[in-house]
Amino acid sequence: MPDFIKNIEIKLLKVPLEKPVSDAKVITGKQTPLKEVMITCAIIRTNDGREGFGYVYCKRNGGPAQYSLAKEYAPLLIDEDPDDISRLWDKLLWSSISIGAGGVAVQAITPFDIALWDLKAKKAELSITKLLGQFKEEVPCYNTSGGFLQDSIDEVIDNAQKVLSEGAGGIKIKVGQKDYKEDVRRVEALRKALGDDVPIMVDANQQWDVSTALKAGRYLDEYDLVWLEEPVGAYDVEGHYRLSRALETPIATGEMLVSFNEGLPYLDRRAFDVCQFDAPRIGGITQYKKVIDRCEEQQLVLAPHYSMELHLPLVACYNGEVWVEHFEWFEKMGIFNERVEMNNGLMKVPNRPGIGLTLNNDVVRKLMVDSAEFK
Ligand SMILES: [Mg+2]
């Protein structure tokens, strides 16, 4: 008899940040500074006593919506075979198709999808990386958390030097000040302070139109950047295409996309150089496997947005250049019992069974907003 899902627990957590952060979307008044991240966790237990864990996150509004839909999804998984991950992914999506096939509808599937992959890998006594097929034991990483627009360039440089000494392999800073020339001055100062050998990325968070991005990008081409991220609107496929052809600096985008299908126009047109699709945002590991395959066809750089704990073991399955974004917010709160190992610019790919993450229950109790159980 195949195993079946016997019990599911889901929890909604609110994770406050040490200090609010701002990117270009705040400067333009689209958003207010980010103060917290919401996480919906799923713990799936099988009849034979095994357990899988997964989660999805949300910045600003929407976390309770992900959690609420997850509560509707969970009963549909009870008594199901946990190995039939693709079928179960479809079953959940079709159950809510009236609200669409992207965004919250797929993000509420994410915690279950990841928990099912965690279960499957643990059953095979393998890490998720080994289960999917490992290419890399270590992965380059860069830090973002000290490069926000509210910080002076001196603070940005101090933080960059600190995180580089702690093992980060590159530094990403935000651009998209009211005058792009101010961005160029900040990048110039950072390049001068860090020297020629440190990888630097910049992120405009959709601040510019194509002509401003072209002008700024031509200045920025002087500083040997690893990439220019979200120079224009997240859905402007042609704009990204034009910039990736016109500039020497590789063009990165994809973090805002909320389903695999939403990313297809970028992949079909090869409108970018660096693919930043975010596994939790597009529906979990089942969807991200497709991203890995498509990127490999075109030998894109794979640099998923955020969620380093989850993306590290996934990008290690890629046969090409990868980067993981070092965001230590969850580590600072101690949400997981495990920590990412980072040395000499590289993160070590964990060899623990499954996705290799367990919740620190003392911390979870303090952050928990709500929880529910299904049998
Ligand atoms: Mg970004």
mmCIF file of C-alpha atoms and ligand atoms in Angstrom:
data_model
loop_
_atom_site.group_PDB
_atom_site.id
_atom_site.type_symbol
_atom_site.label_atom_id
_atom_site.label_comp_id
_atom_site.label_asym_id
_atom_site.label_seq_id
_atom_site.Cartn_x
_atom_site.Cartn_y
_atom_site.Cartn_z
ATOM 1 C CA MET A 1 0.000 0.000 0.000
ATOM 2 C CA PRO A 2 1.414 3.433 -0.872
ATOM 3 C CA ASP A 3 1.974 5.953 1.893
ATOM 4 C CA PHE A 4 -0.706 8.527 2.432
ATOM 5 C CA ILE A 5 -0.899 11.977 3.955
ATOM 6 C CA LYS A 6 -2.391 11.714 7.403
ATOM 7 C CA ASN A 7 -2.037 15.107 8.974
ATOM 8 C CA ILE A 8 -1.138 18.666 7.967
ATOM 9 C CA GLU A 9 -0.273 21.597 10.169
ATOM 10 C CA ILE A 10 0.016 25.128 8.843
ATOM 11 C CA LYS A 11 1.256 28.210 10.644
ATOM 12 C CA LEU A 12 1.317 31.914 9.836
ATOM 13 C CA LEU A 13 4.375 33.783 11.174
ATOM 14 C CA LYS A 14 5.142 37.496 11.210
ATOM 15 C CA VAL A 15 8.869 38.230 11.042
ATOM 16 C CA PRO A 16 9.809 41.824 11.938
ATOM 17 C CA LEU A 17 12.938 43.354 10.358
ATOM 18 C CA GLU A 18 15.669 44.948 12.460
ATOM 19 C CA LYS A 19 15.145 48.219 10.617
ATOM 20 C CA PRO A 20 12.737 49.197 7.786
ATOM 21 C CA VAL A 21 14.292 49.086 4.281
ATOM 22 C CA SER A 22 13.565 51.070 1.109
ATOM 23 C CA ASP A 23 14.221 50.482 -2.570
ATOM 24 C CA ALA A 24 13.282 52.612 -5.587
ATOM 25 C CA LYS A 25 9.595 51.687 -5.242
ATOM 26 C CA VAL A 26 9.568 53.564 -1.923
ATOM 27 C CA ILE A 27 11.397 56.578 -3.353
ATOM 28 C CA THR A 28 8.720 56.881 -6.052
ATOM 29 C CA GLY A 29 5.933 56.575 -3.486
ATOM 30 C CA LYS A 30 4.611 53.240 -4.786
ATOM 31 C CA GLN A 31 5.362 51.491 -1.494
ATOM 32 C CA THR A 32 6.161 52.305 2.119
ATOM 33 C CA PRO A 33 9.390 50.995 3.722
ATOM 34 C CA LEU A 34 9.343 47.245 4.351
ATOM 35 C CA LYS A 35 9.030 46.442 8.062
ATOM 36 C CA GLU A 36 8.169 42.739 8.176
ATOM 37 C CA VAL A 37 7.887 39.501 6.213
ATOM 38 C CA MET A 38 4.989 37.034 6.639
ATOM 39 C CA ILE A 39 5.622 33.293 6.315
ATOM 40 C CA THR A 40 3.099 30.487 5.835
ATOM 41 C CA CYS A 41 4.619 27.156 6.903
ATOM 42 C CA ALA A 42 3.268 23.673 6.146
ATOM 43 C CA ILE A 43 4.186 20.477 7.957
ATOM 44 C CA ILE A 44 2.880 17.366 6.209
ATOM 45 C CA ARG A 45 2.885 14.053 8.094
ATOM 46 C CA THR A 46 2.365 10.612 6.541
ATOM 47 C CA ASN A 47 0.800 7.423 7.909
ATOM 48 C CA ASP A 48 4.277 5.939 8.485
ATOM 49 C CA GLY A 49 5.367 8.812 10.708
ATOM 50 C CA ARG A 50 7.482 10.801 8.240
ATOM 51 C CA GLU A 51 7.351 14.590 8.107
ATOM 52 C CA GLY A 52 7.952 17.182 5.385
ATOM 53 C CA PHE A 53 8.333 20.928 5.834
ATOM 54 C CA GLY A 54 7.808 23.797 3.402
ATOM 55 C CA TYR A 55 7.058 27.505 3.433
ATOM 56 C CA VAL A 56 6.178 30.547 1.377
ATOM 57 C CA TYR A 57 6.856 34.185 2.228
ATOM 58 C CA CYS A 58 5.194 37.506 1.516
ATOM 59 C CA LYS A 59 6.504 41.043 1.790
ATOM 60 C CA ARG A 60 3.944 43.726 2.726
ATOM 61 C CA ASN A 61 0.257 42.787 2.233
ATOM 62 C CA GLY A 62 -0.862 39.342 1.132
ATOM 63 C CA GLY A 63 0.604 36.996 3.757
ATOM 64 C CA PRO A 64 -2.769 36.334 5.440
ATOM 65 C CA ALA A 65 -4.290 35.686 1.970
ATOM 66 C CA GLN A 66 -1.655 33.023 1.231
ATOM 67 C CA TYR A 67 -2.361 31.466 4.625
ATOM 68 C CA SER A 68 -6.117 31.615 4.197
ATOM 69 C CA LEU A 69 -6.030 29.828 0.823
ATOM 70 C CA ALA A 70 -3.538 27.306 2.228
ATOM 71 C CA LYS A 71 -6.212 26.463 4.824
ATOM 72 C CA GLU A 72 -8.615 25.685 1.965
ATOM 73 C CA TYR A 73 -5.981 23.612 0.132
ATOM 74 C CA ALA A 74 -4.801 21.485 3.072
ATOM 75 C CA PRO A 75 -7.905 19.222 3.414
ATOM 76 C CA LEU A 76 -7.600 18.316 -0.309
ATOM 77 C CA LEU A 77 -4.265 16.633 0.412
ATOM 78 C CA ILE A 78 -5.403 14.388 3.267
ATOM 79 C CA ASP A 79 -5.294 10.661 2.320
ATOM 80 C CA GLU A 80 -3.408 11.468 -0.913
ATOM 81 C CA ASP A 81 -0.188 9.739 -1.993
ATOM 82 C CA PRO A 82 2.605 12.215 -1.104
ATOM 83 C CA ASP A 83 4.784 11.013 -3.989
ATOM 84 C CA ASP A 84 2.329 12.265 -6.655
ATOM 85 C CA ILE A 85 3.613 15.820 -6.372
ATOM 86 C CA SER A 86 2.791 17.069 -9.872
ATOM 87 C CA ARG A 87 -0.725 15.664 -9.735
ATOM 88 C CA LEU A 88 -1.329 17.200 -6.303
ATOM 89 C CA TRP A 89 0.029 20.564 -7.495
ATOM 90 C CA ASP A 90 -2.537 20.475 -10.310
ATOM 91 C CA LYS A 91 -5.312 19.344 -8.018
ATOM 92 C CA LEU A 92 -4.776 22.345 -5.726
ATOM 93 C CA LEU A 93 -4.538 24.811 -8.594
ATOM 94 C CA TRP A 94 -7.689 23.534 -10.295
ATOM 95 C CA SER A 95 -9.561 23.762 -6.993
ATOM 96 C CA SER A 96 -9.119 27.552 -7.016
ATOM 97 C CA ILE A 97 -8.825 28.281 -10.739
ATOM 98 C CA SER A 98 -11.602 30.849 -10.487
ATOM 99 C CA ILE A 99 -9.062 33.262 -8.917
ATOM 100 C CA GLY A 100 -6.453 32.602 -11.619
ATOM 101 C CA ALA A 101 -3.345 30.516 -12.149
ATOM 102 C CA GLY A 102 -0.733 32.787 -10.613
ATOM 103 C CA GLY A 103 -0.052 34.918 -7.541
ATOM 104 C CA VAL A 104 -1.742 33.848 -4.315
ATOM 105 C CA ALA A 105 -3.338 30.844 -6.057
ATOM 106 C CA VAL A 106 0.086 29.278 -6.735
ATOM 107 C CA GLN A 107 1.905 30.760 -3.742
ATOM 108 C CA ALA A 108 -0.536 29.061 -1.365
ATOM 109 C CA ILE A 109 0.495 25.779 -3.048
ATOM 110 C CA THR A 110 4.197 26.522 -2.436
ATOM 111 C CA PRO A 111 4.464 25.429 1.231
ATOM 112 C CA PHE A 112 2.795 22.078 0.404
ATOM 113 C CA ASP A 113 4.835 21.542 -2.770
ATOM 114 C CA ILE A 114 8.097 22.146 -0.902
ATOM 115 C CA ALA A 115 6.980 19.946 2.010
ATOM 116 C CA LEU A 116 6.167 17.116 -0.442
ATOM 117 C CA TRP A 117 9.601 17.395 -2.078
ATOM 118 C CA ASP A 118 11.142 17.445 1.403
ATOM 119 C CA LEU A 119 9.260 14.230 2.210
ATOM 120 C CA LYS A 120 10.244 12.569 -1.064
ATOM 121 C CA ALA A 121 13.939 13.369 -0.637
ATOM 122 C CA LYS A 122 13.919 12.217 2.983
ATOM 123 C CA LYS A 123 12.255 8.959 1.958
ATOM 124 C CA ALA A 124 15.097 8.424 -0.528
ATOM 125 C CA GLU A 125 17.562 9.409 2.242
ATOM 126 C CA LEU A 126 18.907 12.149 -0.015
ATOM 127 C CA SER A 127 19.224 15.913 0.090
ATOM 128 C CA ILE A 128 16.853 17.665 -2.315
ATOM 129 C CA THR A 129 19.917 18.572 -4.408
ATOM 130 C CA LYS A 130 20.967 14.926 -4.720
ATOM 131 C CA LEU A 131 17.398 13.879 -5.485
ATOM 132 C CA LEU A 132 17.082 16.387 -8.340
ATOM 133 C CA GLY A 133 20.667 15.885 -9.583
ATOM 134 C CA GLN A 134 23.604 17.777 -8.141
ATOM 135 C CA PHE A 135 26.100 19.820 -10.177
ATOM 136 C CA LYS A 136 27.715 21.995 -7.510
ATOM 137 C CA GLU A 137 28.939 21.556 -3.943
ATOM 138 C CA GLU A 138 29.433 25.291 -3.382
ATOM 139 C CA VAL A 139 27.638 28.262 -4.873
ATOM 140 C CA PRO A 140 28.730 31.917 -5.181
ATOM 141 C CA CYS A 141 26.716 34.314 -3.081
ATOM 142 C CA TYR A 142 26.292 38.066 -2.841
ATOM 143 C CA ASN A 143 24.869 40.288 -0.151
ATOM 144 C CA THR A 144 22.017 42.756 -0.666
ATOM 145 C CA SER A 145 20.881 43.724 2.784
ATOM 146 C CA GLY A 146 23.247 46.701 3.228
ATOM 147 C CA GLY A 147 22.716 48.383 -0.129
ATOM 148 C CA PHE A 148 19.324 50.022 0.274
ATOM 149 C CA LEU A 149 18.608 53.567 -0.829
ATOM 150 C CA GLN A 150 18.030 54.985 2.647
ATOM 151 C CA ASP A 151 21.699 54.343 3.532
ATOM 152 C CA SER A 152 24.441 56.869 2.750
ATOM 153 C CA ILE A 153 27.157 55.617 0.425
ATOM 154 C CA ASP A 154 29.581 55.571 3.400
ATOM 155 C CA GLU A 155 27.207 53.259 5.287
ATOM 156 C CA VAL A 156 26.834 51.104 2.157
ATOM 157 C CA ILE A 157 30.616 50.805 1.812
ATOM 158 C CA ASP A 158 31.095 50.004 5.533
ATOM 159 C CA ASN A 159 28.460 47.291 5.356
ATOM 160 C CA ALA A 160 29.899 45.896 2.116
ATOM 161 C CA GLN A 161 33.349 45.572 3.676
ATOM 162 C CA LYS A 162 31.847 43.931 6.738
ATOM 163 C CA VAL A 163 29.821 41.302 4.863
ATOM 164 C CA LEU A 164 32.701 40.587 2.471
ATOM 165 C CA SER A 165 34.921 39.906 5.496
ATOM 166 C CA GLU A 166 32.181 37.570 6.794
ATOM 167 C CA GLY A 167 32.345 35.518 3.596
ATOM 168 C CA ALA A 168 29.969 37.081 1.045
ATOM 169 C CA GLY A 169 31.284 36.938 -2.511
ATOM 170 C CA GLY A 170 29.706 40.045 -4.019
ATOM 171 C CA ILE A 171 27.703 43.158 -3.192
ATOM 172 C CA LYS A 172 24.413 44.330 -4.656
ATOM 173 C CA ILE A 173 23.219 47.869 -4.115
ATOM 174 C CA LYS A 174 19.998 49.591 -5.018
ATOM 175 C CA VAL A 175 19.941 52.293 -7.669
ATOM 176 C CA GLY A 176 17.015 54.430 -8.815
ATOM 177 C CA GLN A 177 17.594 57.735 -7.008
ATOM 178 C CA LYS A 178 15.646 60.672 -8.417
ATOM 179 C CA ASP A 179 18.703 61.538 -10.577
ATOM 180 C CA TYR A 180 20.456 58.510 -12.040
ATOM 181 C CA LYS A 181 23.754 60.415 -11.975
ATOM 182 C CA GLU A 182 23.625 60.105 -8.174
ATOM 183 C CA ASP A 183 23.393 56.325 -8.652
ATOM 184 C CA VAL A 184 26.416 56.404 -10.915
ATOM 185 C CA ARG A 185 28.357 58.359 -8.260
ATOM 186 C CA ARG A 186 27.427 55.783 -5.607
ATOM 187 C CA VAL A 187 28.492 52.895 -7.835
ATOM 188 C CA GLU A 188 31.755 54.673 -8.656
ATOM 189 C CA ALA A 189 32.483 55.220 -4.947
ATOM 190 C CA LEU A 190 31.679 51.594 -4.141
ATOM 191 C CA ARG A 191 33.857 50.254 -6.967
ATOM 192 C CA LYS A 192 36.719 52.493 -5.832
ATOM 193 C CA ALA A 193 36.369 51.364 -2.194
ATOM 194 C CA LEU A 194 36.100 47.641 -2.953
ATOM 195 C CA GLY A 195 38.621 47.445 -5.813
ATOM 196 C CA ASP A 196 38.332 45.840 -9.232
ATOM 197 C CA ASP A 197 37.945 42.231 -8.154
ATOM 198 C CA VAL A 198 34.789 42.310 -6.035
ATOM 199 C CA PRO A 199 31.632 41.369 -7.994
ATOM 200 C CA ILE A 200 29.096 44.214 -7.822
ATOM 201 C CA MET A 201 25.463 44.123 -8.934
ATOM 202 C CA VAL A 202 22.924 46.963 -9.044
ATOM 203 C CA ASP A 203 19.136 46.830 -8.768
ATOM 204 C CA ALA A 204 16.858 49.599 -10.093
ATOM 205 C CA ASN A 205 13.594 47.968 -8.913
ATOM 206 C CA GLN A 206 11.756 49.074 -12.090
ATOM 207 C CA GLN A 207 12.510 52.739 -11.525
ATOM 208 C CA TRP A 208 13.499 53.733 -15.055
ATOM 209 C CA ASP A 209 12.005 53.891 -18.533
ATOM 210 C CA VAL A 210 14.013 52.375 -21.380
ATOM 211 C CA SER A 211 15.753 55.595 -22.414
ATOM 212 C CA THR A 212 16.807 56.471 -18.850
ATOM 213 C CA ALA A 213 17.949 52.889 -18.342
ATOM 214 C CA LEU A 214 19.996 53.129 -21.543
ATOM 215 C CA LYS A 215 21.626 56.377 -20.436
ATOM 216 C CA ALA A 216 22.304 55.153 -16.899
ATOM 217 C CA GLY A 217 23.361 51.756 -18.220
ATOM 218 C CA ARG A 218 25.988 53.281 -20.543
ATOM 219 C CA TYR A 219 27.597 55.017 -17.550
ATOM 220 C CA LEU A 220 27.298 51.875 -15.453
ATOM 221 C CA ASP A 221 28.937 49.789 -18.203
ATOM 222 C CA GLU A 222 32.211 51.405 -17.054
ATOM 223 C CA TYR A 223 32.164 49.620 -13.683
ATOM 224 C CA ASP A 224 32.270 45.977 -14.731
ATOM 225 C CA LEU A 225 29.004 45.053 -12.999
ATOM 226 C CA VAL A 226 27.809 41.446 -12.775
ATOM 227 C CA TRP A 227 24.324 42.627 -13.696
ATOM 228 C CA LEU A 228 21.822 45.467 -13.845
ATOM 229 C CA GLU A 229 18.576 44.284 -12.256
ATOM 230 C CA GLU A 230 15.006 45.339 -13.076
ATOM 231 C CA PRO A 231 16.058 48.442 -15.010
ATOM 232 C CA VAL A 232 12.463 48.858 -16.310
ATOM 233 C CA GLY A 233 8.955 47.594 -15.489
ATOM 234 C CA ALA A 234 8.726 43.938 -14.520
ATOM 235 C CA TYR A 235 6.377 43.126 -17.430
ATOM 236 C CA ASP A 236 8.277 45.099 -20.084
ATOM 237 C CA VAL A 237 9.725 42.132 -21.951
ATOM 238 C CA GLU A 238 10.675 44.223 -25.002
ATOM 239 C CA GLY A 239 12.323 46.875 -22.827
ATOM 240 C CA HIS A 240 14.493 44.252 -21.141
ATOM 241 C CA TYR A 241 15.231 42.694 -24.535
ATOM 242 C CA ARG A 242 16.395 46.028 -25.963
ATOM 243 C CA LEU A 243 18.583 46.776 -22.944
ATOM 244 C CA SER A 244 20.167 43.333 -22.927
ATOM 245 C CA ARG A 245 21.168 43.865 -26.569
ATOM 246 C CA ALA A 246 22.317 47.480 -26.160
ATOM 247 C CA LEU A 247 24.340 47.303 -22.935
ATOM 248 C CA GLU A 248 27.456 45.370 -22.030
ATOM 249 C CA THR A 249 26.231 44.849 -18.479
ATOM 250 C CA PRO A 250 24.054 41.708 -18.302
ATOM 251 C CA ILE A 251 20.368 42.382 -17.631
ATOM 252 C CA ALA A 252 18.644 40.591 -14.749
ATOM 253 C CA THR A 253 14.947 40.335 -13.981
ATOM 254 C CA GLY A 254 12.129 38.013 -12.933
ATOM 255 C CA GLU A 255 11.610 38.413 -9.186
ATOM 256 C CA MET A 256 8.138 39.947 -9.576
ATOM 257 C CA LEU A 257 6.738 37.139 -11.696
ATOM 258 C CA VAL A 258 4.224 35.019 -9.858
ATOM 259 C CA SER A 259 3.904 31.901 -12.002
ATOM 260 C CA PHE A 260 6.109 29.947 -14.400
ATOM 261 C CA ASN A 261 3.780 30.868 -17.259
ATOM 262 C CA GLU A 262 4.214 34.553 -16.503
ATOM 263 C CA GLY A 263 7.936 34.090 -17.091
ATOM 264 C CA LEU A 264 7.572 32.354 -20.456
ATOM 265 C CA PRO A 265 7.669 35.542 -22.592
ATOM 266 C CA TYR A 266 11.105 36.336 -21.109
ATOM 267 C CA LEU A 267 12.394 32.817 -21.731
ATOM 268 C CA ASP A 268 10.886 32.481 -25.207
ATOM 269 C CA ARG A 269 12.374 35.828 -26.308
ATOM 270 C CA ARG A 270 15.620 35.422 -24.309
ATOM 271 C CA ALA A 271 14.899 38.953 -23.191
ATOM 272 C CA PHE A 272 17.358 38.848 -20.269
ATOM 273 C CA ASP A 273 20.718 37.410 -19.276
ATOM 274 C CA VAL A 274 20.158 36.606 -15.616
ATOM 275 C CA CYS A 275 17.006 34.743 -14.524
ATOM 276 C CA GLN A 276 15.743 35.758 -11.101
ATOM 277 C CA PHE A 277 12.478 33.813 -10.859
ATOM 278 C CA ASP A 278 11.758 33.088 -7.225
ATOM 279 C CA ALA A 279 10.720 29.504 -6.376
ATOM 280 C CA PRO A 280 8.292 30.351 -3.545
ATOM 281 C CA ARG A 281 6.656 33.096 -5.631
ATOM 282 C CA ILE A 282 5.997 30.865 -8.652
ATOM 283 C CA GLY A 283 4.611 27.850 -6.796
ATOM 284 C CA GLY A 284 7.564 25.940 -5.348
ATOM 285 C CA ILE A 285 10.049 23.311 -6.499
ATOM 286 C CA THR A 286 7.783 21.645 -9.101
ATOM 287 C CA GLN A 287 7.676 24.940 -11.004
ATOM 288 C CA TYR A 288 11.284 25.908 -10.363
ATOM 289 C CA LYS A 289 12.520 22.651 -11.940
ATOM 290 C CA LYS A 290 11.025 23.917 -15.204
ATOM 291 C CA VAL A 291 12.895 27.213 -14.789
ATOM 292 C CA ILE A 292 16.176 25.341 -14.341
ATOM 293 C CA ASP A 293 15.565 23.338 -17.534
ATOM 294 C CA ARG A 294 14.649 26.382 -19.628
ATOM 295 C CA CYS A 295 17.612 28.408 -18.354
ATOM 296 C CA GLU A 296 19.962 25.565 -19.179
ATOM 297 C CA GLU A 297 18.771 25.541 -22.810
ATOM 298 C CA GLN A 298 19.827 29.178 -23.160
ATOM 299 C CA GLN A 299 22.736 29.088 -20.698
ATOM 300 C CA LEU A 300 21.319 31.994 -18.727
ATOM 301 C CA VAL A 301 22.780 32.933 -15.371
ATOM 302 C CA LEU A 302 20.520 31.548 -12.631
ATOM 303 C CA ALA A 303 20.227 33.964 -9.711
ATOM 304 C CA PRO A 304 16.904 33.501 -7.894
ATOM 305 C CA HIS A 305 15.538 36.339 -5.827
ATOM 306 C CA TYR A 306 15.631 36.123 -1.981
ATOM 307 C CA SER A 307 14.997 32.892 0.074
ATOM 308 C CA MET A 308 18.632 31.785 0.218
ATOM 309 C CA GLU A 309 17.856 28.817 2.469
ATOM 310 C CA LEU A 310 15.652 27.311 -0.212
ATOM 311 C CA HIS A 311 17.364 28.493 -3.388
ATOM 312 C CA LEU A 312 20.839 27.330 -2.363
ATOM 313 C CA PRO A 313 20.065 23.595 -2.669
ATOM 314 C CA LEU A 314 18.055 24.196 -5.885
ATOM 315 C CA VAL A 315 20.586 26.220 -7.899
ATOM 316 C CA ALA A 316 23.201 23.596 -7.055
ATOM 317 C CA CYS A 317 21.346 21.449 -9.634
ATOM 318 C CA TYR A 318 22.162 23.925 -12.438
ATOM 319 C CA ASN A 319 24.801 23.316 -15.077
ATOM 320 C CA GLY A 320 25.819 26.956 -15.532
ATOM 321 C CA GLU A 321 26.629 30.169 -13.682
ATOM 322 C CA VAL A 322 24.610 30.721 -10.503
ATOM 323 C CA TRP A 323 24.365 33.225 -7.662
ATOM 324 C CA VAL A 324 22.477 33.038 -4.378
ATOM 325 C CA GLU A 325 21.255 36.209 -2.715
ATOM 326 C CA HIS A 326 22.503 36.425 0.863
ATOM 327 C CA PHE A 327 19.638 37.863 2.916
ATOM 328 C CA GLU A 328 20.238 37.110 6.571
ATOM 329 C CA TRP A 329 16.837 38.311 7.837
ATOM 330 C CA PHE A 330 15.534 34.824 8.795
ATOM 331 C CA GLU A 331 18.923 33.855 10.255
ATOM 332 C CA LYS A 332 18.963 36.917 12.478
ATOM 333 C CA MET A 333 15.586 35.857 13.901
ATOM 334 C CA GLY A 334 16.766 32.256 14.267
ATOM 335 C CA ILE A 335 13.691 30.840 12.500
ATOM 336 C CA PHE A 336 15.496 27.721 11.311
ATOM 337 C CA ASN A 337 17.714 25.519 13.459
ATOM 338 C CA GLU A 338 20.210 25.348 10.575
ATOM 339 C CA ARG A 339 22.411 28.167 9.292
ATOM 340 C CA VAL A 340 23.868 28.718 5.841
ATOM 341 C CA GLU A 341 27.641 28.139 5.753
ATOM 342 C CA MET A 342 29.371 30.957 3.869
ATOM 343 C CA ASN A 343 33.132 31.206 3.280
ATOM 344 C CA ASN A 344 35.362 32.937 0.713
ATOM 345 C CA GLY A 345 32.407 34.091 -1.331
ATOM 346 C CA LEU A 346 30.755 30.686 -1.492
ATOM 347 C CA MET A 347 27.822 29.013 0.242
ATOM 348 C CA LYS A 348 28.178 25.337 0.975
ATOM 349 C CA VAL A 349 25.343 23.226 -0.422
ATOM 350 C CA PRO A 350 23.864 21.315 2.522
ATOM 351 C CA ASN A 351 23.887 17.549 2.486
ATOM 352 C CA ARG A 352 21.134 17.130 5.058
ATOM 353 C CA PRO A 353 18.141 14.992 4.055
ATOM 354 C CA GLY A 354 15.287 16.758 2.230
ATOM 355 C CA ILE A 355 15.435 20.534 1.989
ATOM 356 C CA GLY A 356 17.560 20.421 5.125
ATOM 357 C CA LEU A 357 15.546 22.909 7.178
ATOM 358 C CA THR A 358 13.734 22.554 10.504
ATOM 359 C CA LEU A 359 11.807 25.207 12.397
ATOM 360 C CA ASN A 360 13.101 26.512 15.711
ATOM 361 C CA ASN A 361 9.903 26.040 17.701
ATOM 362 C CA ASP A 362 10.816 28.531 20.465
ATOM 363 C CA VAL A 363 11.188 31.287 17.887
ATOM 364 C CA VAL A 364 8.113 30.123 15.967
ATOM 365 C CA ARG A 365 5.961 30.395 19.094
ATOM 366 C CA LYS A 366 6.967 34.059 19.477
ATOM 367 C CA LEU A 367 6.297 34.922 15.825
ATOM 368 C CA MET A 368 3.117 32.875 15.314
ATOM 369 C CA VAL A 369 -0.016 34.788 14.334
ATOM 370 C CA ASP A 370 -2.270 31.790 13.690
ATOM 371 C CA SER A 371 -2.154 28.020 13.121
ATOM 372 C CA ALA A 372 -4.469 25.252 11.926
ATOM 373 C CA GLU A 373 -4.401 21.465 11.803
ATOM 374 C CA PHE A 374 -6.064 19.056 9.357
ATOM 375 C CA LYS A 375 -6.595 15.289 9.627
HETATM 376 MG MG MG B 1 15.614 42.958 -6.912
#
